[in-house]
Each structure stands twice: as structure tokens, then as C-alpha cells.
CSV table of C-alpha atoms in Angstrom, one decimal:
chain,number,residue,atom,x,y,z
A,811,MET,CA,-102.4,87.4,-30.2
A,812,PRO,CA,-104.0,85.7,-33.4
A,813,LEU,CA,-107.0,83.2,-33.0
A,814,VAL,CA,-106.8,79.8,-34.0
A,815,ALA,CA,-109.8,78.0,-35.1
A,816,ILE,CA,-110.7,75.1,-32.7
A,817,THR,CA,-111.7,71.9,-35.1
A,818,THR,CA,-114.9,70.3,-33.9
A,819,THR,CA,-116.4,66.7,-34.2
A,820,ALA,CA,-120.0,66.2,-34.3
A,821,GLU,CA,-120.5,63.8,-31.3
A,822,TYR,CA,-122.1,63.9,-28.0
A,823,THR,CA,-120.1,61.4,-25.6
A,824,GLY,CA,-120.6,60.5,-21.9
A,825,THR,CA,-117.6,62.7,-20.9
A,826,ASN,CA,-117.8,65.6,-18.6
A,827,ALA,CA,-116.7,68.6,-19.4
A,828,GLU,CA,-114.1,70.0,-17.5
A,829,HIS,CA,-112.8,73.4,-16.0
A,830,PRO,CA,-109.5,74.5,-14.5
A,831,GLU,CA,-109.5,75.3,-10.7
A,832,ASN,CA,-109.1,78.9,-9.7
A,833,GLY,CA,-105.3,80.2,-9.9
A,834,ASP,CA,-104.7,77.4,-12.8
A,835,ASP,CA,-102.3,78.8,-15.3
A,836,LEU,CA,-103.4,77.5,-18.8
A,837,ASP,CA,-101.8,77.2,-21.9
A,838,ALA,CA,-103.4,77.4,-25.4
A,839,ASP,CA,-103.9,73.7,-25.5
A,840,GLU,CA,-105.3,73.6,-22.3
A,841,VAL,CA,-107.8,76.1,-23.0
A,842,ARG,CA,-108.8,74.5,-26.3
A,843,ALA,CA,-109.6,71.3,-24.2
A,844,VAL,CA,-111.8,73.1,-21.7
A,845,PHE,CA,-114.2,74.2,-24.5
A,846,GLN,CA,-113.6,71.1,-27.1
A,847,THR,CA,-116.1,69.3,-25.3
A,848,ALA,CA,-119.1,71.9,-25.4
A,849,LEU,CA,-118.0,72.8,-28.8
A,850,ASN,CA,-118.2,69.2,-29.9
A,851,ARG,CA,-122.0,68.8,-28.5
A,852,ALA,CA,-122.9,72.1,-30.2
A,853,HIS,CA,-121.9,70.6,-33.5
A,854,TYR,CA,-123.7,67.5,-33.0
A,855,ALA,CA,-126.6,69.5,-32.1
A,856,ARG,CA,-126.4,71.3,-35.3
A,857,GLY,CA,-126.0,68.1,-37.4
A,858,GLY,CA,-129.1,66.7,-35.3
A,859,LEU,CA,-131.1,69.4,-35.9
A,860,TRP,CA,-130.3,70.1,-39.8
A,861,GLY,CA,-133.6,70.2,-41.6
A,862,GLN,CA,-135.9,69.7,-38.6
A,863,HIS,CA,-139.6,70.3,-39.4
A,864,LEU,CA,-141.7,69.8,-36.2
A,865,ALA,CA,-145.2,70.6,-37.4
A,866,ALA,CA,-148.6,68.5,-37.9
A,867,GLY,CA,-147.3,68.4,-41.6
A,868,ARG,CA,-150.7,70.0,-42.8
A,869,PHE,CA,-150.4,71.1,-46.6
A,870,GLY,CA,-153.2,72.2,-48.8
A,871,VAL,CA,-154.4,73.7,-52.2
A,872,SER,CA,-158.0,75.5,-51.8
A,873,PRO,CA,-160.5,75.0,-54.3
A,874,GLY,CA,-161.6,77.4,-56.9
A,875,GLY,CA,-158.4,78.5,-57.6
A,876,THR,CA,-157.1,79.7,-61.4
A,877,SER,CA,-153.8,80.2,-62.6
A,878,THR,CA,-153.4,83.7,-61.2
A,879,VAL,CA,-155.4,83.9,-58.0
A,880,PHE,CA,-155.2,80.7,-55.8
A,881,ALA,CA,-154.4,79.8,-52.3
A,882,VAL,CA,-151.8,77.2,-51.0
A,883,THR,CA,-151.8,76.9,-47.1
A,884,ILE,CA,-149.1,75.7,-45.0
A,885,GLY,CA,-150.1,74.8,-41.3
A,886,ALA,CA,-148.3,76.1,-38.3
A,887,ILE,CA,-145.1,75.2,-37.8
A,888,SER,CA,-143.6,74.5,-34.2
A,889,SER,CA,-139.8,74.6,-35.3
A,890,LEU,CA,-138.1,74.4,-38.6
A,891,CYS,CA,-134.1,74.9,-38.9
A,892,VAL,CA,-132.3,76.0,-41.8
A,893,ARG,CA,-129.5,78.0,-42.7
A,894,ASP,CA,-129.2,81.0,-44.8
A,895,SER,CA,-126.8,81.4,-47.9
A,896,SER,CA,-124.0,82.9,-45.5
A,897,GLY,CA,-124.1,79.7,-43.6
A,898,THR,CA,-125.9,81.1,-40.4
A,899,TRP,CA,-128.5,78.4,-39.0
A,900,ARG,CA,-131.6,79.4,-37.0
A,901,PRO,CA,-134.9,77.8,-35.9
A,902,TYR,CA,-138.0,79.0,-37.0
A,903,TYR,CA,-141.5,79.3,-35.7
A,904,VAL,CA,-144.7,79.7,-37.3
A,905,ALA,CA,-147.8,80.5,-35.1
A,906,ALA,CA,-150.6,80.4,-37.4
A,907,GLU,CA,-151.5,79.0,-40.9
A,908,THR,CA,-149.5,80.7,-43.9
A,909,THR,CA,-151.3,81.4,-47.2
A,910,LEU,CA,-149.1,81.4,-50.2
A,911,THR,CA,-150.3,83.1,-53.7
A,912,LEU,CA,-148.6,83.8,-57.0
A,913,SER,CA,-146.3,86.4,-55.5
A,914,ASN,CA,-144.5,83.5,-54.0
A,915,VAL,CA,-143.7,81.7,-57.4
A,916,GLU,CA,-140.1,82.0,-58.3
A,917,GLY,CA,-139.6,84.0,-61.1
A,918,ALA,CA,-142.5,86.1,-60.9
A,919,PRO,CA,-144.4,84.7,-63.6
A,920,ALA,CA,-147.9,86.0,-65.1
A,921,SER,CA,-149.5,82.9,-64.2
A,922,LEU,CA,-148.9,79.0,-63.1
A,923,SER,CA,-148.2,77.1,-66.2
A,924,ASN,CA,-150.5,74.4,-67.4
A,925,SER,CA,-150.2,70.5,-66.5
A,926,THR,CA,-147.3,71.2,-64.0
A,927,TRP,CA,-146.2,69.8,-60.7
A,928,TYR,CA,-145.3,72.9,-58.4
A,929,TYR,CA,-143.2,72.5,-55.2
A,930,VAL,CA,-143.3,74.8,-51.8
A,931,TYR,CA,-139.9,75.4,-50.0
A,932,ALA,CA,-139.4,77.0,-46.8
A,933,TYR,CA,-136.0,78.9,-46.5
A,934,SER,CA,-134.1,81.5,-44.5
A,935,ASP,CA,-133.1,85.0,-46.0
A,936,GLY,CA,-131.1,86.0,-43.0
A,937,THR,CA,-134.1,87.4,-40.9
A,938,THR,CA,-136.2,86.3,-38.3
A,939,THR,CA,-139.0,85.5,-40.5
A,940,LEU,CA,-139.4,82.2,-42.4
A,941,LYS,CA,-139.7,82.6,-46.3
A,942,PHE,CA,-141.5,80.2,-48.5
A,943,LEU,CA,-141.3,79.8,-52.3
A,944,ILE,CA,-143.1,78.2,-55.0
A,945,ASN,CA,-141.1,76.6,-58.2
A,946,THR,CA,-141.1,73.7,-60.3
A,947,THR,CA,-137.8,71.8,-58.9
A,948,ALA,CA,-138.4,68.7,-57.6
A,949,PRO,CA,-136.9,67.6,-54.2
A,950,ASP,CA,-133.8,65.9,-54.0
A,951,ALA,CA,-133.2,62.3,-53.2
A,952,THR,CA,-133.9,62.7,-49.4
A,953,GLY,CA,-137.1,64.3,-50.0
A,954,LEU,CA,-135.9,67.4,-47.9
A,955,TRP,CA,-134.2,69.8,-49.9
A,956,GLN,CA,-135.0,71.3,-53.2
A,957,SER,CA,-132.9,69.0,-55.7
A,958,ALA,CA,-131.1,71.8,-57.7
A,959,GLY,CA,-129.8,75.2,-57.0
A,960,GLY,CA,-131.0,74.8,-53.3
A,961,ASP,CA,-127.6,74.2,-52.1
A,962,ALA,CA,-129.8,72.5,-48.9
A,963,LEU,CA,-131.1,76.0,-48.3
A,964,ARG,CA,-134.6,75.4,-49.4
A,965,ARG,CA,-136.7,72.9,-47.3
A,966,TYR,CA,-139.6,70.6,-48.9
A,967,ILE,CA,-142.9,71.4,-47.6
A,968,GLY,CA,-145.3,69.8,-50.2
A,969,CYS,CA,-146.4,69.8,-53.7
A,970,PHE,CA,-149.4,70.3,-56.1
A,971,ARG,CA,-150.4,69.9,-59.8
A,972,THR,CA,-152.0,72.3,-62.3
A,973,THR,CA,-154.6,71.5,-64.5
A,974,SER,CA,-154.4,71.8,-68.2
A,975,GLY,CA,-155.7,75.5,-67.6
A,976,GLY,CA,-153.1,76.0,-65.2
A,977,ALA,CA,-155.5,76.2,-61.9
A,978,PRO,CA,-154.0,74.4,-59.1
A,979,ILE,CA,-155.8,71.1,-58.4
A,980,PRO,CA,-157.4,70.8,-55.1
A,981,VAL,CA,-155.7,68.7,-52.5
A,982,ARG,CA,-155.1,68.4,-48.6
A,983,ALA,CA,-152.0,66.8,-47.1
A,984,VAL,CA,-151.1,65.7,-43.4
A,985,ASN,CA,-147.4,64.3,-43.2
A,986,GLY,CA,-147.1,63.6,-47.1
A,987,ARG,CA,-150.6,61.7,-47.4
A,988,TYR,CA,-152.4,63.6,-50.0
A,989,THR,CA,-156.0,63.1,-50.7
A,990,TYR,CA,-157.6,65.2,-54.1
A,991,ARG,CA,-160.7,66.9,-53.3
A,992,ILE,CA,-162.8,64.8,-55.6
A,993,SER,CA,-166.1,67.1,-55.3
A,994,SER,CA,-164.2,69.8,-56.6
A,995,ILE,CA,-162.5,68.2,-59.5
A,996,THR,CA,-164.1,67.6,-62.8
A,997,SER,CA,-165.0,63.7,-63.6
A,998,ALA,CA,-163.8,63.0,-60.1
A,999,TYR,CA,-160.4,63.1,-61.8
A,1000,SER,CA,-160.5,60.1,-63.9
A,1001,ILE,CA,-157.6,58.6,-65.1
A,1002,THR,CA,-158.9,56.2,-67.8
A,1003,SER,CA,-161.9,54.3,-68.8
A,1004,ILE,CA,-161.9,51.0,-70.3
A,1005,THR,CA,-164.5,49.3,-72.4
A,1006,SER,CA,-163.1,46.2,-73.7
A,1007,ALA,CA,-160.7,43.1,-72.0
A,1008,GLN,CA,-157.2,43.9,-72.3
A,1009,ALA,CA,-154.0,42.2,-71.0
A,1010,PHE,CA,-151.6,44.0,-68.5
A,1011,THR,CA,-151.1,47.2,-70.1
A,1012,ASP,CA,-149.1,50.2,-68.8
A,1013,LEU,CA,-150.9,53.2,-67.3
A,1014,SER,CA,-149.1,56.3,-66.4
A,1015,LEU,CA,-150.0,58.0,-63.0
A,1016,ALA,CA,-147.5,61.1,-63.9
A,1017,SER,CA,-150.4,63.4,-63.8
A,1018,VAL,CA,-151.4,62.4,-60.4
A,1019,VAL,CA,-148.4,61.2,-58.7
A,1020,PRO,CA,-145.6,63.6,-58.5
A,1021,PRO,CA,-141.9,62.5,-59.7
A,1022,HIS,CA,-140.5,61.9,-56.4
A,1023,ALA,CA,-143.5,59.7,-55.2
A,1024,ARG,CA,-144.2,56.0,-55.5
A,1025,ILE,CA,-147.7,55.5,-53.8
A,1026,ALA,CA,-150.9,55.9,-55.5
A,1027,HIS,CA,-154.3,56.0,-54.1
A,1028,LEU,CA,-156.7,54.6,-56.7
A,1029,LEU,CA,-160.5,53.9,-57.1
A,1030,ILE,CA,-161.2,51.3,-59.5
A,1031,GLU,CA,-165.1,50.8,-60.8
A,1032,ALA,CA,-165.9,47.8,-62.5
A,1033,VAL,CA,-169.5,47.5,-64.3
A,1034,ASN,CA,-170.7,44.5,-66.1
A,1035,GLY,CA,-173.7,44.9,-68.4
A,1036,ASP,CA,-173.8,41.6,-69.7
A,1037,ALA,CA,-176.7,39.7,-68.4
A,1038,ASP,CA,-175.6,36.0,-70.0
A,1039,ALA,CA,-174.9,33.6,-67.3
A,1040,GLY,CA,-171.0,33.2,-66.4
A,1041,ASP,CA,-170.2,36.3,-68.2
A,1042,GLU,CA,-168.1,37.6,-65.5
A,1043,LEU,CA,-165.5,40.7,-65.6
A,1044,THR,CA,-162.4,41.1,-63.8
A,1045,ALA,CA,-160.2,44.2,-63.0
A,1046,ARG,CA,-156.7,44.0,-61.9
A,1047,VAL,CA,-153.9,46.3,-61.1
A,1048,ARG,CA,-150.2,45.8,-60.2
A,1049,THR,CA,-147.0,47.6,-60.0
A,1050,ASN,CA,-145.4,48.0,-63.4
A,1051,GLY,CA,-142.9,45.2,-63.8
A,1052,ASP,CA,-144.6,42.6,-61.3
A,1053,THR,CA,-145.7,39.4,-62.6
A,1054,THR,CA,-146.3,37.6,-58.9
A,1055,SER,CA,-149.6,38.7,-58.0
A,1056,TYR,CA,-152.2,41.8,-57.9
A,1057,ASP,CA,-155.1,43.6,-56.4
A,1058,GLY,CA,-158.3,43.4,-58.2
A,1059,ILE,CA,-162.1,42.7,-58.2
A,1060,THR,CA,-164.6,40.4,-60.0
A,1061,VAL,CA,-167.8,41.4,-60.9
A,1062,PRO,CA,-170.9,38.7,-61.8
A,1063,PRO,CA,-173.2,39.1,-64.9
A,1064,ALA,CA,-176.0,41.6,-64.6
A,1065,ALA,CA,-179.4,40.3,-63.4
A,1066,VAL,CA,-180.9,42.0,-66.3
A,1067,ALA,CA,-179.4,43.8,-69.2
A,1068,SER,CA,-180.5,47.1,-68.3
A,1069,THR,CA,-178.3,50.5,-67.1
A,1070,ASP,CA,-180.4,50.3,-63.7
A,1071,ASN,CA,-179.5,46.5,-63.4
A,1072,TYR,CA,-175.8,46.5,-64.3
A,1073,ALA,CA,-173.7,44.5,-61.6
A,1074,ARG,CA,-170.8,46.8,-60.3
A,1075,ALA,CA,-167.9,46.6,-57.8
A,1076,THR,CA,-165.4,49.1,-56.5
A,1077,LEU,CA,-161.9,48.8,-55.2
A,1078,TYR,CA,-159.8,51.2,-53.5
A,1079,THR,CA,-156.1,50.1,-53.3
A,1080,GLU,CA,-153.0,51.9,-52.4
A,1081,ILE,CA,-150.1,50.8,-54.9
A,1082,GLU,CA,-146.6,51.4,-55.8
A,1083,THR,CA,-145.9,52.7,-59.0
A,1084,ASP,CA,-142.5,52.0,-61.1
A,1085,SER,CA,-139.9,55.0,-60.8
A,1086,SER,CA,-141.9,56.6,-63.7
A,1087,GLN,CA,-145.5,56.6,-61.7
A,1088,VAL,CA,-146.5,54.0,-64.0
A,1089,VAL,CA,-148.7,50.7,-63.2
A,1090,GLU,CA,-150.5,47.9,-65.1
A,1091,VAL,CA,-153.9,47.3,-65.6
A,1092,GLU,CA,-155.6,44.2,-66.9
A,1093,VAL,CA,-159.7,43.7,-67.7
A,1094,SER,CA,-160.5,40.0,-68.4
A,1095,GLY,CA,-163.5,38.0,-68.5
A,1096,SER,CA,-166.1,36.9,-71.1
A,1097,SER,CA,-168.2,40.1,-70.6
A,1098,THR,CA,-169.0,42.0,-73.7
A,1099,THR,CA,-170.7,44.8,-72.0
A,1100,LEU,CA,-168.3,46.4,-69.4
A,1101,ALA,CA,-166.6,49.6,-68.3
A,1102,VAL,CA,-163.6,49.8,-65.9
A,1103,SER,CA,-162.6,53.3,-64.6
A,1104,VAL,CA,-159.7,54.2,-62.9
A,1105,TYR,CA,-159.8,57.3,-60.6
A,1106,ALA,CA,-157.2,59.0,-58.7
A,1107,ARG,CA,-157.6,59.7,-55.1
A,1108,GLY,CA,-154.4,60.8,-53.8
A,1109,PHE,CA,-150.9,59.7,-53.3
A,1110,GLN,CA,-148.3,59.2,-50.4
A,1111,GLU,CA,-144.7,60.7,-50.7
């Protein structure tokens, strides 16, 4: 007797599953009805667990790495549900921290590329061990899967940027909140230094905020070396394209016109960028001796 597929619906209803009494004769439709509720619930469970990632969300890049020798760490995973290329779904469990190296980079390159964003994915190859991959393809609009060529098979885990020499920039992330390890980065990861007044001017953060993220963590330092009364210095930052308001700081004149006595202030801010990771910075005031520096502290996915 040929078997016929049962069409299921991804739903969990309050209806109780029913079964026949002993001795009942059932035809094919009645047999199908016996299993329908249970199979619908199984379909519902698969949809609810699709891409589920239960973990503390820890991700990091160790300091001191090079373009060929580096360590990317992924925290322990309680459960991560993915399917393999044959369509079979499996829940995976990883008890300890996993360390990825150059051998995990897609395409087996001799080294990491310079000034490039890299992304880490988890996937199933059909075995009982979860696999990890590093490549240069960003996640899709959901933020869960590789955007191209992944076919909802590669679950996004985290990302990192390389320096102009190809070395991964040290960073630590928990649940998508990334903090650069400033004490291991040359010049505290300076984005720009402004030494004269300017109207709101575009500042690209694409080198410190990945293409799929829109929240930048910035430290702005304003130094006013002008000792003349009333010569203040103001630094402001806003999302590119906005005109309503801004975040900023004002620094009064220096008490004495010397480096040791320069007046200064700092502002830590979390700001939304535009879709190209651009913000705007304004420097104003009558000070003629000034320096406004913008530093990257991290970003939020």
C-alpha cells in the first residue's frame, strides 16, 4: 500500500489529541486525523525553535593577534537549532568556549584581509558537532542568518574588524553589545581630530561600526586652550540627516594659556548612525586654540 504525505500546519491549538478505542476499525482519513494534532504541534515547535540561540551571547577577539595568528572566542552554548543542507534540523550544545583561528576562515586564505569586516557563523554539516565559519558576508535583514549563500543554514554569531595590517581588532561582546579593548589599540582607536571650528560635518564610522549595525558608542574629548574670557568651545554630535537636536559638551576658556592648564571635557554617548554608519559633528565657539577628538568605544548590533 503506497504511503501518502500528511500536510501539516504550524500551530498549537487547545484541542486534545484523540485516539481510537480498542477494536475500532479506522480508514485512512481517520488514521491521519489521529496523528494530525501531534504533527501540527511538531511543525509549530520547529518553527518556534528555528535559529534559536540560547547562550550568554559572549563573543570576543583576543589582543595581540596578527593576520595569520589570532583567536576568536565564542562562549558556551546551551542550545542552537539549525538545519543542514539536506533539511534536517538538529539542536546543538557546546559545553565550553570555542576558539576559532585562520583555519576556520572560508576559502582557506593565507591571511586575513586588511581593513575588512569579518563575520562568524554556526552551521550543521549533518554530524552531531556544531561547526563554525568565518567569512566576509554580512548577516541578512533579520540579523540571524548569512545574507547571501547561507540559505538560512548559517546562524550569525558575531563580527570583528581587521586593521590596515590585517590583524583582528580586539573586542569583547555580550548579547550584541561590543566594547573595543582600548588599552590594546593604538591611539585609543581615534576616528578624527578637529582643530578648528566647523559646521555639522559628516563623519563616517564605517571602520568601527559594521554595515548591519546602527548604534555607535563614542567618546568625544574637547580641549580648549584659549585663555581669553568668553572664548568657549562647544562640540556637538547628531545622527546624519537630523536637525532637531544633538548631544554635546561646552568647555570654558583655559585659566592660563598653557598646555597644563587647558580646559577640557569628555562626553560618552551612544548614538544612532544613518544606514551608511555616518554621524555629523559640529565644533563651534570663539576659541582659537582647540582640539576635538572622537574615539570609538564600541557598537550595538
